[in-house]
Short mmCIF file of C-alpha atoms and ligand atoms in Angstrom, two decimals:
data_model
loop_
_atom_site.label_atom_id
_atom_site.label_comp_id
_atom_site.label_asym_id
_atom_site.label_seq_id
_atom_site.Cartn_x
_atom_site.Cartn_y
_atom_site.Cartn_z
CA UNK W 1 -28.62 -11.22 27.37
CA UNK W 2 -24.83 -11.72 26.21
CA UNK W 3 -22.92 -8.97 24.12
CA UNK W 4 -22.07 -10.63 20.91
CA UNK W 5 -18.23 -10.62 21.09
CA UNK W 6 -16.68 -9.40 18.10
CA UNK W 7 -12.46 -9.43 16.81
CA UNK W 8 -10.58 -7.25 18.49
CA UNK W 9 -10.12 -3.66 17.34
CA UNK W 10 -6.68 -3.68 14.95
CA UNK W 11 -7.28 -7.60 14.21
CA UNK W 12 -9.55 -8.88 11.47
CA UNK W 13 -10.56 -12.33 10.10
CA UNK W 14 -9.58 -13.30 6.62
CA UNK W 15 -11.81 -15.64 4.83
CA UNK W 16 -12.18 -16.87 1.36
CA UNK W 17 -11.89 -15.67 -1.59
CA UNK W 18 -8.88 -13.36 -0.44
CA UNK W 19 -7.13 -16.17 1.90
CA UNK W 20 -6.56 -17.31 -1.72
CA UNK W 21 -4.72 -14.78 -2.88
CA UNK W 22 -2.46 -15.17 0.42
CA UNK W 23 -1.84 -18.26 0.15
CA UNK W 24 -0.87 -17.48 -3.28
CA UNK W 25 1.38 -14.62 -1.75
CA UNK W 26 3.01 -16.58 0.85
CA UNK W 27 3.40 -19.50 -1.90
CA UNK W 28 5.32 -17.43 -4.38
CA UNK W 29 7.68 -15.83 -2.02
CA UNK W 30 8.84 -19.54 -0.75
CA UNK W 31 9.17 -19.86 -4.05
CA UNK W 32 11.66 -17.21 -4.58
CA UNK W 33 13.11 -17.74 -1.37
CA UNK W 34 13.95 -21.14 -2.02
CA UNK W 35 15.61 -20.21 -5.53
CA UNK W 36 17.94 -17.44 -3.52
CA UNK W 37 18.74 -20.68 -1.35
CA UNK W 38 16.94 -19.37 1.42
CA UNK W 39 15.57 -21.61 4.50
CA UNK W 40 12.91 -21.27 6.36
CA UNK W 41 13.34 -19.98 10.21
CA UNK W 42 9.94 -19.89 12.18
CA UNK W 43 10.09 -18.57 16.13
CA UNK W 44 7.87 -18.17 18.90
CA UNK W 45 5.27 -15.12 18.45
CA UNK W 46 6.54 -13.99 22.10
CA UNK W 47 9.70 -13.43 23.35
CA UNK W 48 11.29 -11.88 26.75
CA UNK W 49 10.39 -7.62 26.59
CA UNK W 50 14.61 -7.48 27.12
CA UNK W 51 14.81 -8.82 23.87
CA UNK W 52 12.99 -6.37 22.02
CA UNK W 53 14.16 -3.22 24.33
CA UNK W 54 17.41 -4.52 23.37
CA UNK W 55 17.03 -4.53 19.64
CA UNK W 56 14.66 -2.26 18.27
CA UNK W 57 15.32 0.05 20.52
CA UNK W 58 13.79 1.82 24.03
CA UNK W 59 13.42 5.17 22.30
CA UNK W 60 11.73 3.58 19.11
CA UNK W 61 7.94 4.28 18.88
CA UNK W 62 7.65 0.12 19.03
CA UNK W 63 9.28 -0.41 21.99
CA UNK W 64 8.00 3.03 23.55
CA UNK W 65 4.38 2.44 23.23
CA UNK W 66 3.59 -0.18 20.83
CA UNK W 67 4.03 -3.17 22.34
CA UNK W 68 2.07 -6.00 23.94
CA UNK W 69 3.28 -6.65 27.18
CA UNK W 70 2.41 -9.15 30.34
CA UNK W 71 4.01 -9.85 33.50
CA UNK W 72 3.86 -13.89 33.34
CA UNK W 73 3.35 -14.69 36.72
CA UNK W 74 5.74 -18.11 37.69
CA UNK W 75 3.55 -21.33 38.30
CA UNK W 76 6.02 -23.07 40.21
CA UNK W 77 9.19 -22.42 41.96
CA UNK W 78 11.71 -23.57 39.94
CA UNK W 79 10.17 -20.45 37.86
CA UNK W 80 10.35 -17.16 37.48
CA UNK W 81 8.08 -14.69 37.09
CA UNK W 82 8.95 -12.39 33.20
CA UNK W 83 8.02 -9.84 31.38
CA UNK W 84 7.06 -11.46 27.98
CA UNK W 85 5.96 -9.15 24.58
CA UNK W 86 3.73 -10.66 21.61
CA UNK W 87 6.82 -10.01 18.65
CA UNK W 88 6.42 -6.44 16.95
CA UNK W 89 8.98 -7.92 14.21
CA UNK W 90 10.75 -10.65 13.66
CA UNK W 91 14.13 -9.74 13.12
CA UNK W 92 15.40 -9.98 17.03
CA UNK W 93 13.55 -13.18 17.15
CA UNK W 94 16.09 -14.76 14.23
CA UNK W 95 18.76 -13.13 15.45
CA UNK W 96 18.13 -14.53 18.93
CA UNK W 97 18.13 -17.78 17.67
CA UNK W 98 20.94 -17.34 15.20
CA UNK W 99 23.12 -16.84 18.34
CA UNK W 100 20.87 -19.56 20.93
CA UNK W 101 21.69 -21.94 17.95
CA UNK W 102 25.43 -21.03 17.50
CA UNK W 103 24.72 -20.80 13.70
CA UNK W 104 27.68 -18.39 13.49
CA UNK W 105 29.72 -21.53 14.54
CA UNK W 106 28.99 -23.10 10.95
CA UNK W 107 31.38 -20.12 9.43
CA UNK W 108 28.85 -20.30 6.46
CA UNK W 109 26.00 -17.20 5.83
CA UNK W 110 22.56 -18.20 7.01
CA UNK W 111 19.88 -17.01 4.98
CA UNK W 112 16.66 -17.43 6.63
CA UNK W 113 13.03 -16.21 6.09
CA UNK W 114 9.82 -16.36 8.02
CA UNK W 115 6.15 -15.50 7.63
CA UNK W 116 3.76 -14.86 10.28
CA UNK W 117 1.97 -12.53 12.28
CA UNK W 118 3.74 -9.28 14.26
CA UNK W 119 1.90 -7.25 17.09
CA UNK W 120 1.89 -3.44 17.81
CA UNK W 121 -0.66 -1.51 19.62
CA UNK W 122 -0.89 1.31 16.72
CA UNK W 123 -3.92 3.62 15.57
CA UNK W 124 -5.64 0.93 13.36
CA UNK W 125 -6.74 2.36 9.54
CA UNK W 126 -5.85 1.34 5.72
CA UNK W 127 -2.85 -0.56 5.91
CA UNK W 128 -2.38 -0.45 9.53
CA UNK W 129 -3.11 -3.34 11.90
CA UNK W 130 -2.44 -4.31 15.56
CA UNK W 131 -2.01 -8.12 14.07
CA UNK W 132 -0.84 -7.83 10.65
CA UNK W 133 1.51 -10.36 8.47
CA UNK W 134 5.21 -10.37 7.38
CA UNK W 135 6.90 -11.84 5.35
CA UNK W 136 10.59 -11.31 5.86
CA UNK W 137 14.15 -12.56 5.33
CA UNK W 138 17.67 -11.99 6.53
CA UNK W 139 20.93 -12.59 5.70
CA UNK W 140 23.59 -12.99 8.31
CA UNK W 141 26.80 -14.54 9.10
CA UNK W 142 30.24 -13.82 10.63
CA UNK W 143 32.63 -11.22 8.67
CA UNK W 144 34.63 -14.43 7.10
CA UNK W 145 31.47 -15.91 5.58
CA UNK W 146 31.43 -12.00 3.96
CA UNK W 147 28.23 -11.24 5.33
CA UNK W 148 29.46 -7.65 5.15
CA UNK W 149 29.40 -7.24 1.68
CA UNK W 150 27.66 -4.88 -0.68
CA UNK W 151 26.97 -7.93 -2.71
CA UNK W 152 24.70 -9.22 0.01
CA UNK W 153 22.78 -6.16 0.27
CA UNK W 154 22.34 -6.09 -3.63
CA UNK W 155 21.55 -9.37 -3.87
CA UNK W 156 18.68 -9.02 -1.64
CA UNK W 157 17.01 -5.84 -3.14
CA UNK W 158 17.41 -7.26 -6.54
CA UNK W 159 15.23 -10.55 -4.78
CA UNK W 160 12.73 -8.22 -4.21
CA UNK W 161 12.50 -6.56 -7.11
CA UNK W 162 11.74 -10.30 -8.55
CA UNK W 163 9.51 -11.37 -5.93
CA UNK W 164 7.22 -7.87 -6.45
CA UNK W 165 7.85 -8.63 -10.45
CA UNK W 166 6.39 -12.27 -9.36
CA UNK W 167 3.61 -11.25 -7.27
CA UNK W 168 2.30 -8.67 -10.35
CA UNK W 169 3.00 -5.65 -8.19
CA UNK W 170 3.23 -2.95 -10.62
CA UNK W 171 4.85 0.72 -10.18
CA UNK W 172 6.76 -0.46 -7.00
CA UNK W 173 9.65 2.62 -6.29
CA UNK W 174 13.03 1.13 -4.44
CA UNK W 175 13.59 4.02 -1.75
CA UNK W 176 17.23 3.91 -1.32
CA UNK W 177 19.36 5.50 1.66
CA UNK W 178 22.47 4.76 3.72
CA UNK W 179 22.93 5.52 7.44
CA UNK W 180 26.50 4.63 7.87
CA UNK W 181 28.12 2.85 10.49
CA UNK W 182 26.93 3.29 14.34
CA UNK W 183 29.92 6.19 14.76
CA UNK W 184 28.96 7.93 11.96
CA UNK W 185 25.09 7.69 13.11
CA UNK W 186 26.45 9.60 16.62
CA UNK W 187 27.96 12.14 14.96
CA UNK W 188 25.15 12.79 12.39
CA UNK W 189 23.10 12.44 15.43
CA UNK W 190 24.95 15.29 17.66
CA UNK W 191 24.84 17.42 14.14
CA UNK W 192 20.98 17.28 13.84
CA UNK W 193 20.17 17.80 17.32
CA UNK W 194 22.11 20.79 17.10
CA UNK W 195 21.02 21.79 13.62
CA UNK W 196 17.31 21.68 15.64
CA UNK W 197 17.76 23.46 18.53
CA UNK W 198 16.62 27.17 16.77
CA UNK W 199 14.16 24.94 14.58
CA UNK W 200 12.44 22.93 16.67
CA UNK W 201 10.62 25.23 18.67
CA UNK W 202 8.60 25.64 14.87
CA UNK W 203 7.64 22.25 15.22
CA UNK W 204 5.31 19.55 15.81
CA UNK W 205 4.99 18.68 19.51
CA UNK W 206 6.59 15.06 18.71
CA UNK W 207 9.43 16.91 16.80
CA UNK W 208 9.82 19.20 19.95
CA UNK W 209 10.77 15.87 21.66
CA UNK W 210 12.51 13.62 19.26
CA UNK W 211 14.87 16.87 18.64
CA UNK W 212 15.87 15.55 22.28
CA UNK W 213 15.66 11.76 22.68
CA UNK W 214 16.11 10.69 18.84
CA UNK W 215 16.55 13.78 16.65
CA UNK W 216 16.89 11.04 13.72
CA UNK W 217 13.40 10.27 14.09
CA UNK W 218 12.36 13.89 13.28
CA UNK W 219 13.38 12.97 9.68
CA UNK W 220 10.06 10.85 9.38
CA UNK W 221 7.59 13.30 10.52
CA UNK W 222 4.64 13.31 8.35
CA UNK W 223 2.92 16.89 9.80
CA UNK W 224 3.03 18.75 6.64
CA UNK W 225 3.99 21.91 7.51
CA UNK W 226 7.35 20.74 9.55
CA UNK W 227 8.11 19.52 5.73
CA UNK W 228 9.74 22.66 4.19
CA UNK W 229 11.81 22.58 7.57
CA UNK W 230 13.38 19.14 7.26
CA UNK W 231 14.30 19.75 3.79
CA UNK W 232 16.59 22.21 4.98
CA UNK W 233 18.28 20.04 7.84
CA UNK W 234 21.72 18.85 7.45
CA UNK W 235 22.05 15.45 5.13
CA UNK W 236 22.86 11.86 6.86
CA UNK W 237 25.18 11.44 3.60
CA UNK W 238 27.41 13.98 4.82
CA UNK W 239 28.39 12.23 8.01
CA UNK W 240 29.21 8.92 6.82
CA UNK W 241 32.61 7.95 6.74
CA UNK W 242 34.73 7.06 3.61
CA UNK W 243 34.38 3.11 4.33
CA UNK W 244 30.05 3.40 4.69
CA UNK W 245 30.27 5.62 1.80
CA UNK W 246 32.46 3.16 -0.34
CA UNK W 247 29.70 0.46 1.06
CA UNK W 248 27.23 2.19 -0.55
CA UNK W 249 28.65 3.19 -3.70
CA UNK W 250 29.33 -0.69 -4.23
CA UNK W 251 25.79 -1.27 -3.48
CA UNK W 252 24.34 1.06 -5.89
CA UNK W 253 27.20 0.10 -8.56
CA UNK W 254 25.79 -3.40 -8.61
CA UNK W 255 21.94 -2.50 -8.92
CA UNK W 256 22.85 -0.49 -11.28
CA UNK W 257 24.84 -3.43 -13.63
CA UNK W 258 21.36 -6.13 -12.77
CA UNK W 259 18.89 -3.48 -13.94
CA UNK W 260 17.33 -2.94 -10.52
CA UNK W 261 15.86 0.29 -10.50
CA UNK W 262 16.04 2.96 -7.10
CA UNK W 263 15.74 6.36 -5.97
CA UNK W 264 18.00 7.70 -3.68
CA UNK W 265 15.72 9.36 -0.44
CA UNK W 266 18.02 11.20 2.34
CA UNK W 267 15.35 11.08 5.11
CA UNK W 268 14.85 7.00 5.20
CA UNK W 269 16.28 6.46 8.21
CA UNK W 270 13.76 3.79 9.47
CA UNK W 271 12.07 3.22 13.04
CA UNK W 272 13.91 0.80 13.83
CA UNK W 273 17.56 1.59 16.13
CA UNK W 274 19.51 -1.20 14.86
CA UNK W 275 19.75 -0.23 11.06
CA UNK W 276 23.85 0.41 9.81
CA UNK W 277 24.64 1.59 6.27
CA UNK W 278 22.09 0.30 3.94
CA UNK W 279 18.49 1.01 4.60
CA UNK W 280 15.53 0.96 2.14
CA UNK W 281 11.74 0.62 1.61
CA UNK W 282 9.53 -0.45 -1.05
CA UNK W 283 6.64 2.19 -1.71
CA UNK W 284 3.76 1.74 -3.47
CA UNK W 285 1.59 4.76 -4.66
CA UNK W 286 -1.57 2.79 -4.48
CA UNK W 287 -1.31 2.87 -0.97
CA UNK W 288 -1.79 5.99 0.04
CA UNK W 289 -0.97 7.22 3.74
CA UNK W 290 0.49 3.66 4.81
CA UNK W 291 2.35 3.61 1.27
CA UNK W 292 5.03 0.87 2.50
CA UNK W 293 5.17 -2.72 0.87
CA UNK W 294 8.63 -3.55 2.84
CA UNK W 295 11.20 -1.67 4.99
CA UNK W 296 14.80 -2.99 5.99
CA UNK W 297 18.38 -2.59 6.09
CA UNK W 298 21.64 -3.51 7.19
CA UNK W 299 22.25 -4.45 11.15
CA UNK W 300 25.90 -5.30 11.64
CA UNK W 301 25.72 -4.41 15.17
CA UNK W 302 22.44 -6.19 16.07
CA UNK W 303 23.87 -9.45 17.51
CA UNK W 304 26.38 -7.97 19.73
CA UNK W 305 24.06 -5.79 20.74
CA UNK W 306 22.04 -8.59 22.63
CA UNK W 307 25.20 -10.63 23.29
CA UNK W 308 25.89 -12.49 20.46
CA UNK W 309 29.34 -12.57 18.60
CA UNK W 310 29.96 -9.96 15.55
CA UNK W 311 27.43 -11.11 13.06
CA UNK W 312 26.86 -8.60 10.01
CA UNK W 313 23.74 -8.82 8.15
CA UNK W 314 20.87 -7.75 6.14
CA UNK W 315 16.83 -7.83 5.74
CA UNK W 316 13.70 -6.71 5.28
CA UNK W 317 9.95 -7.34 6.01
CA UNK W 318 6.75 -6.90 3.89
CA UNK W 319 3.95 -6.03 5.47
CA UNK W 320 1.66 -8.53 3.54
CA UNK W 321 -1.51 -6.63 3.99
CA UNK W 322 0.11 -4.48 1.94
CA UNK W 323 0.62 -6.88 -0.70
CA UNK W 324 -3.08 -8.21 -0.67
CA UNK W 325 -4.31 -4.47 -0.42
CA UNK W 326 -2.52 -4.07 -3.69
CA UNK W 327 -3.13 -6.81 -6.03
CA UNK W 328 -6.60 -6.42 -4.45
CA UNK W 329 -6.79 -3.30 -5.66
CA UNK W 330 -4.90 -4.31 -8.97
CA UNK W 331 -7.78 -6.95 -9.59
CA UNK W 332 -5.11 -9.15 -9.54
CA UNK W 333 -7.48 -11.15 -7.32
CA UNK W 334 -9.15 -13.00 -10.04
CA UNK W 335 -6.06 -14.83 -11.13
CA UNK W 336 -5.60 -16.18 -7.60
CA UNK W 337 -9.25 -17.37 -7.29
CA UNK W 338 -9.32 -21.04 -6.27
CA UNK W 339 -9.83 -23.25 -8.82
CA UNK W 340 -13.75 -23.36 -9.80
CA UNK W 341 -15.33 -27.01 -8.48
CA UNK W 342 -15.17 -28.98 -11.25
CA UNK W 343 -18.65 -31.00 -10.01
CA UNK W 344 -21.41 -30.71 -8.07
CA UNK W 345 -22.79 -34.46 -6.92
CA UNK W 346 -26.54 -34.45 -6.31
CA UNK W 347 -28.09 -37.34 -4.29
CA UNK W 348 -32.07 -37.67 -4.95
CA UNK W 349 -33.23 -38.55 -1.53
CA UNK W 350 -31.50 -38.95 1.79
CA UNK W 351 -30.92 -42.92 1.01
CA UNK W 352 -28.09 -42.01 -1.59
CA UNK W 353 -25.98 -39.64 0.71
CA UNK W 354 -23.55 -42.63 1.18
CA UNK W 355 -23.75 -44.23 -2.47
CA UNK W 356 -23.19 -40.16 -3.51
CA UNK W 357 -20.01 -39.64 -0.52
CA UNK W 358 -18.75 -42.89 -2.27
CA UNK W 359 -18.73 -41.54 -5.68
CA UNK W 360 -17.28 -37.82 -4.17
CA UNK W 361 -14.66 -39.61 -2.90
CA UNK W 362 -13.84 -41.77 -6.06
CA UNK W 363 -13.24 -38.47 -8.06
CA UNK W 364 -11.69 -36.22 -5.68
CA UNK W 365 -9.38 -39.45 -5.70
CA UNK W 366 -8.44 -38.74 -9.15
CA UNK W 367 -7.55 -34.97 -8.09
CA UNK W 368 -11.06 -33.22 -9.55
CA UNK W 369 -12.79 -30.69 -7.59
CA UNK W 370 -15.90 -31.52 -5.91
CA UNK W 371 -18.72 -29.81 -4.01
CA UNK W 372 -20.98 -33.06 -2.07
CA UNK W 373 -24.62 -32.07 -2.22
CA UNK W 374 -27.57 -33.05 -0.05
CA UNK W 375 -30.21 -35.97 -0.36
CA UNK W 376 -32.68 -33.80 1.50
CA UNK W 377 -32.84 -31.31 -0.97
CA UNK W 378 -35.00 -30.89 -3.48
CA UNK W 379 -33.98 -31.75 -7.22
CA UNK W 380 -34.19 -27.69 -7.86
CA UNK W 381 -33.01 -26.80 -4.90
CA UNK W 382 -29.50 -29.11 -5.90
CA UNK W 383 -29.40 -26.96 -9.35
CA UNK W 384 -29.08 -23.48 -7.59
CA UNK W 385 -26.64 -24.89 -5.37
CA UNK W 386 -24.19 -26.25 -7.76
CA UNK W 387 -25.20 -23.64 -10.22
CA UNK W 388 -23.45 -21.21 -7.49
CA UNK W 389 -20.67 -23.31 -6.97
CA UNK W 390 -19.59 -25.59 -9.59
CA UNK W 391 -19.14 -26.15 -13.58
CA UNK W 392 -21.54 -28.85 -13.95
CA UNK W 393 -24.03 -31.34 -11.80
CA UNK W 394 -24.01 -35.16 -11.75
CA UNK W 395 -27.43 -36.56 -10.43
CA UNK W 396 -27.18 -39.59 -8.52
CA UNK W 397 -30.40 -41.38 -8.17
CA UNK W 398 -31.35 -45.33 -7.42
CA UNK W 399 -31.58 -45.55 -11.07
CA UNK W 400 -28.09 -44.15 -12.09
CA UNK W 401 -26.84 -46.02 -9.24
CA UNK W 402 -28.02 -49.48 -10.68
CA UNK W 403 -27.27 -48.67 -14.33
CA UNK W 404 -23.60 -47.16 -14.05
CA UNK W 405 -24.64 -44.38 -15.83
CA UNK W 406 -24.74 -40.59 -14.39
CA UNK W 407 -26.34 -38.05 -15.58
CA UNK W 408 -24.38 -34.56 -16.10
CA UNK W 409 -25.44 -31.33 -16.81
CA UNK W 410 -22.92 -28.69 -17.63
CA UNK W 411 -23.50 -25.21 -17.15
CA UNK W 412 -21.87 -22.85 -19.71
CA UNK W 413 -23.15 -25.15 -22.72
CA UNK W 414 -26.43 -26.24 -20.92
CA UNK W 415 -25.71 -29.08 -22.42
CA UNK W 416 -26.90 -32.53 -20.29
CA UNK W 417 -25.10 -36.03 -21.00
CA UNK W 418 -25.26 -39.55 -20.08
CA UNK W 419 -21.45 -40.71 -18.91
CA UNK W 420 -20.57 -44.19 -17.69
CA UNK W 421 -19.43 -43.83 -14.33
CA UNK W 422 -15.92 -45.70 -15.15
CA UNK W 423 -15.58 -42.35 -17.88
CA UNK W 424 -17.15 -40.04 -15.62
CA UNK W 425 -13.53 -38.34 -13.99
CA UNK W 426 -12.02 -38.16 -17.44
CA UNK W 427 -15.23 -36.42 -18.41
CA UNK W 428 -15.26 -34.23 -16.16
CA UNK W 429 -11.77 -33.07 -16.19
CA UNK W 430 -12.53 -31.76 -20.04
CA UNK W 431 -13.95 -28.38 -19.18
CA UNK W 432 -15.57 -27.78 -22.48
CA UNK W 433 -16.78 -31.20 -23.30
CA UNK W 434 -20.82 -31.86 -23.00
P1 ATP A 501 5.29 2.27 8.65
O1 ATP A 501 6.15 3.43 8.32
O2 ATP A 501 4.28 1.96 7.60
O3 ATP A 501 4.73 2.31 10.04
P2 ATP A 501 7.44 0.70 9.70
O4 ATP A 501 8.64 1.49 9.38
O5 ATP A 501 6.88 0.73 11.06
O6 ATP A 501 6.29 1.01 8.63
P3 ATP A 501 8.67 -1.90 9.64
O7 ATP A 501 8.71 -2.02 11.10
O8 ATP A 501 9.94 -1.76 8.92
O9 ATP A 501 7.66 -0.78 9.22
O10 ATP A 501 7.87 -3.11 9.01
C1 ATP A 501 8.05 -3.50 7.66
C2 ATP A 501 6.75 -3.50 6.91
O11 ATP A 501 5.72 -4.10 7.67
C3 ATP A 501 6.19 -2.13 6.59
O12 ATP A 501 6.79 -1.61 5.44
C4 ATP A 501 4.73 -2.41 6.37
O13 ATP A 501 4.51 -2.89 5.06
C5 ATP A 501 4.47 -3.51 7.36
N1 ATP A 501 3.83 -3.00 8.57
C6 ATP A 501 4.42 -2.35 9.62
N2 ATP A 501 3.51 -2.05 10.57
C7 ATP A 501 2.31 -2.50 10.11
C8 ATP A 501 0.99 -2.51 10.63
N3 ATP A 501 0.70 -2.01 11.83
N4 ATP A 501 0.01 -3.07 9.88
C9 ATP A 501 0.28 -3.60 8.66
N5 ATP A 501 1.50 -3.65 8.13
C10 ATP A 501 2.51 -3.10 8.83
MG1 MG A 502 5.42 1.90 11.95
#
């Protein structure tokens, strides 16, 4: 006997109702996107490891132990054998092709966004996925095109705050947080891991080693009783230098003339190693323990960084599980339910399945919603069916087939009427008539 094979642990199926609502989701930010003048980017779902190593970073928990990764053995000799990873984000991806592409070459900014499905080998719960969905943008260009501006990285959190507005997110918090240039991030850097030496030894056994390899990462520790100890380490603010900390004044200045609301948090640094200056997140109380809707930041190193020219930039990526969990959980849901079938088309007897495909066809034509019965059935059988499904049932028999005239019940008014088949799409289209 076979095992029944089920989705893999971390992945899930969605099916209907809720692919609705994501296609409602993903339909709403291209929306938005495409009133911010965004374009759409969309790249492969693996890439080469170096890429990622590159990027994210070797000492980042993605790139550390994350990651889905596969020698891909050559098949012929003019190839060569790689190490290829299923993408953990997408950001390194666009940038990659941003510099394949030569977009800098244009001089102008390119403002891209993609959605699809990232891959990381974490512990799966709530909110927490080995495949899950983003739905990300960025903004990037070379200095001239003045991708380096505050006014870029305002202009992108205050899209947010319209595309959460748009979704029907409500309570969203803006988490708000600069971590300066790459210099400044060294020194800060040199001044925690020294602030940590005494403290550490207190600590979790994953701040024990980050106070070593990445003592920035021991600001995101989530083991409550290292808490009252991070609180008293030294403050990234406090390293950055007067140009990062004009940057971010600027930023803040201009949220705070578009009515964008944020709160300032001093331990966002982000998992990610290729943030500069701005970096933020998008929390969402409803969410308990995996409480992010969106993380992101500035990257004005990131291109040179895999050998591209100097291209300064910004973005950010939901996690759109997030965003279904949500509204989900917001009852939001109903709103986004698919349309309800406008008809359900009952054939009596197997010999008017084509005569009732032919009429199905003639008003889904005219752009009504319609659920095609079966002959086989019986007459009461077709009633629970369509009751189920659909708003009202037209009966096709050999008699209504001769005569041109269909019989129609509708359910809320119980109400059953005899419609000439030339009337019967307009009829149908007026919900409350019958
Ligand atoms: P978290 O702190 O929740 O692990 P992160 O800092 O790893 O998030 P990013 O890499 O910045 O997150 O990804 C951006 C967004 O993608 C997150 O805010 C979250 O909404 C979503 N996301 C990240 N990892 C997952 C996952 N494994 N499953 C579902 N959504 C995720
Ligand atoms: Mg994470």
């Amino acid at each position: 006997m076979s095992q029944t094979l089920k989705a893999v642990r971390g992945t899930r199926d969605l099916l209907p109702p809720e692919t609705a609502l994501w296609n409602r989701i993903e339909s709403t930010a291209r929306s938005v996107f495409a009133r911010y003048n965004f374009g759409e980017i969309r790249t492969p779902v693996f890439e080469d490891t170096a890429l990622f190593a590159r990027s994210v970073g070797e000492e980042t928990d993605i790139v550390s132990k994350e990651m889905y990764t596969w020698e891909d053995r050559a098949r012929a000799q003019s190839e060569k054998t790689q190490t290829l990873t299923l993408r953990p984000e997408n950001t390194a991806g666009v940038v990659r092709a941003y510099i394949e592409h030569k977009l800098g070459e244009t001089g102008q900014l390119q403002k891209l966004y993609y959605i699809g499905p990232q891959f990381r080998r974490e512990r799966p719960q709530k909110g927490r996925y080995r495949q899950f969905s983003q739905i990300g943008a960025e903004v990037i260009g070379p200095p001239s095109a003045g991708s380096e501006s505050p006014l870029r990285d305002a202009e992108v959190l205050e899209m947010l705050a319209t595309l959460l507005d748009e979704l029907g997110i409500k309570g969203w918090t803006l988490e708000l947080n600069s971590v300066g240039s790459a210099a400044d991030r060294e020194r800060y850097n040199q001044t925690l891991r020294e602030a940590l030496i005494p403290l550490a030894p207190k600590m979790c056994v994953d701040c024990r080693r980050r106070a070593v390899t990445n003592p920035l990462r021991v600001l995101d520790c989530k083991v409550p009783e290292d808490q009252p100890i991070i609180e008293t380490l030294p403050r990234i603010y406090d390293s950055l230098d007067e140009a990062s900390k004009a940057h971010f004044a600027a930023v803040t200045a201009t949220l705070d003339a578009a009515g964008v609301p944020y709160t300032r948090n001093h331990r966002l640094v982000r998992g990610l190693d290729y943030y500069t200056r701005t970096t933020f997140e998008f929390t969402h109380g409803g969410l308990g323990a995996q409480n992010a809707l969106l993380g992101g930041g500035r990257y004005d190193g990131l291109s040179e960084a895999i050998g591209g020219p100097r291209a300064p930039g910004i973005g950010f990526a939901m996690g759109e599980d997030r965003l279904v969990l949500t509204l989900l959980a917001q009852e939001l849901n109903q709103k986004s339910a698919p349309p309800q079938v406008d008809a359900y088309i009952a054939p009596l007897g197997e010999s008017l399945n084509s005569a009732a495909l032919a009429l199905a066809r003639e008003l889904r034509h005219t752009g009504l919603y319609i659920e095609l019965g079966e002959g086989s059935f019986r007459l009461k059988k077709s009633f629970e069916a369509a009751d189920k499904t659909a708003r009202s049932i037209v009966i096709l028999g050999e008699d209504e087939l001769q005569s041109g005239i269909l019989t129609v019940k509708t359910f809320a008014t119980g109400v059953q009427t005899k419609v000439p088949r030339a009337e019967l799409a307009a009829f149908l289209a007026e919900p409350l008539k019958g």
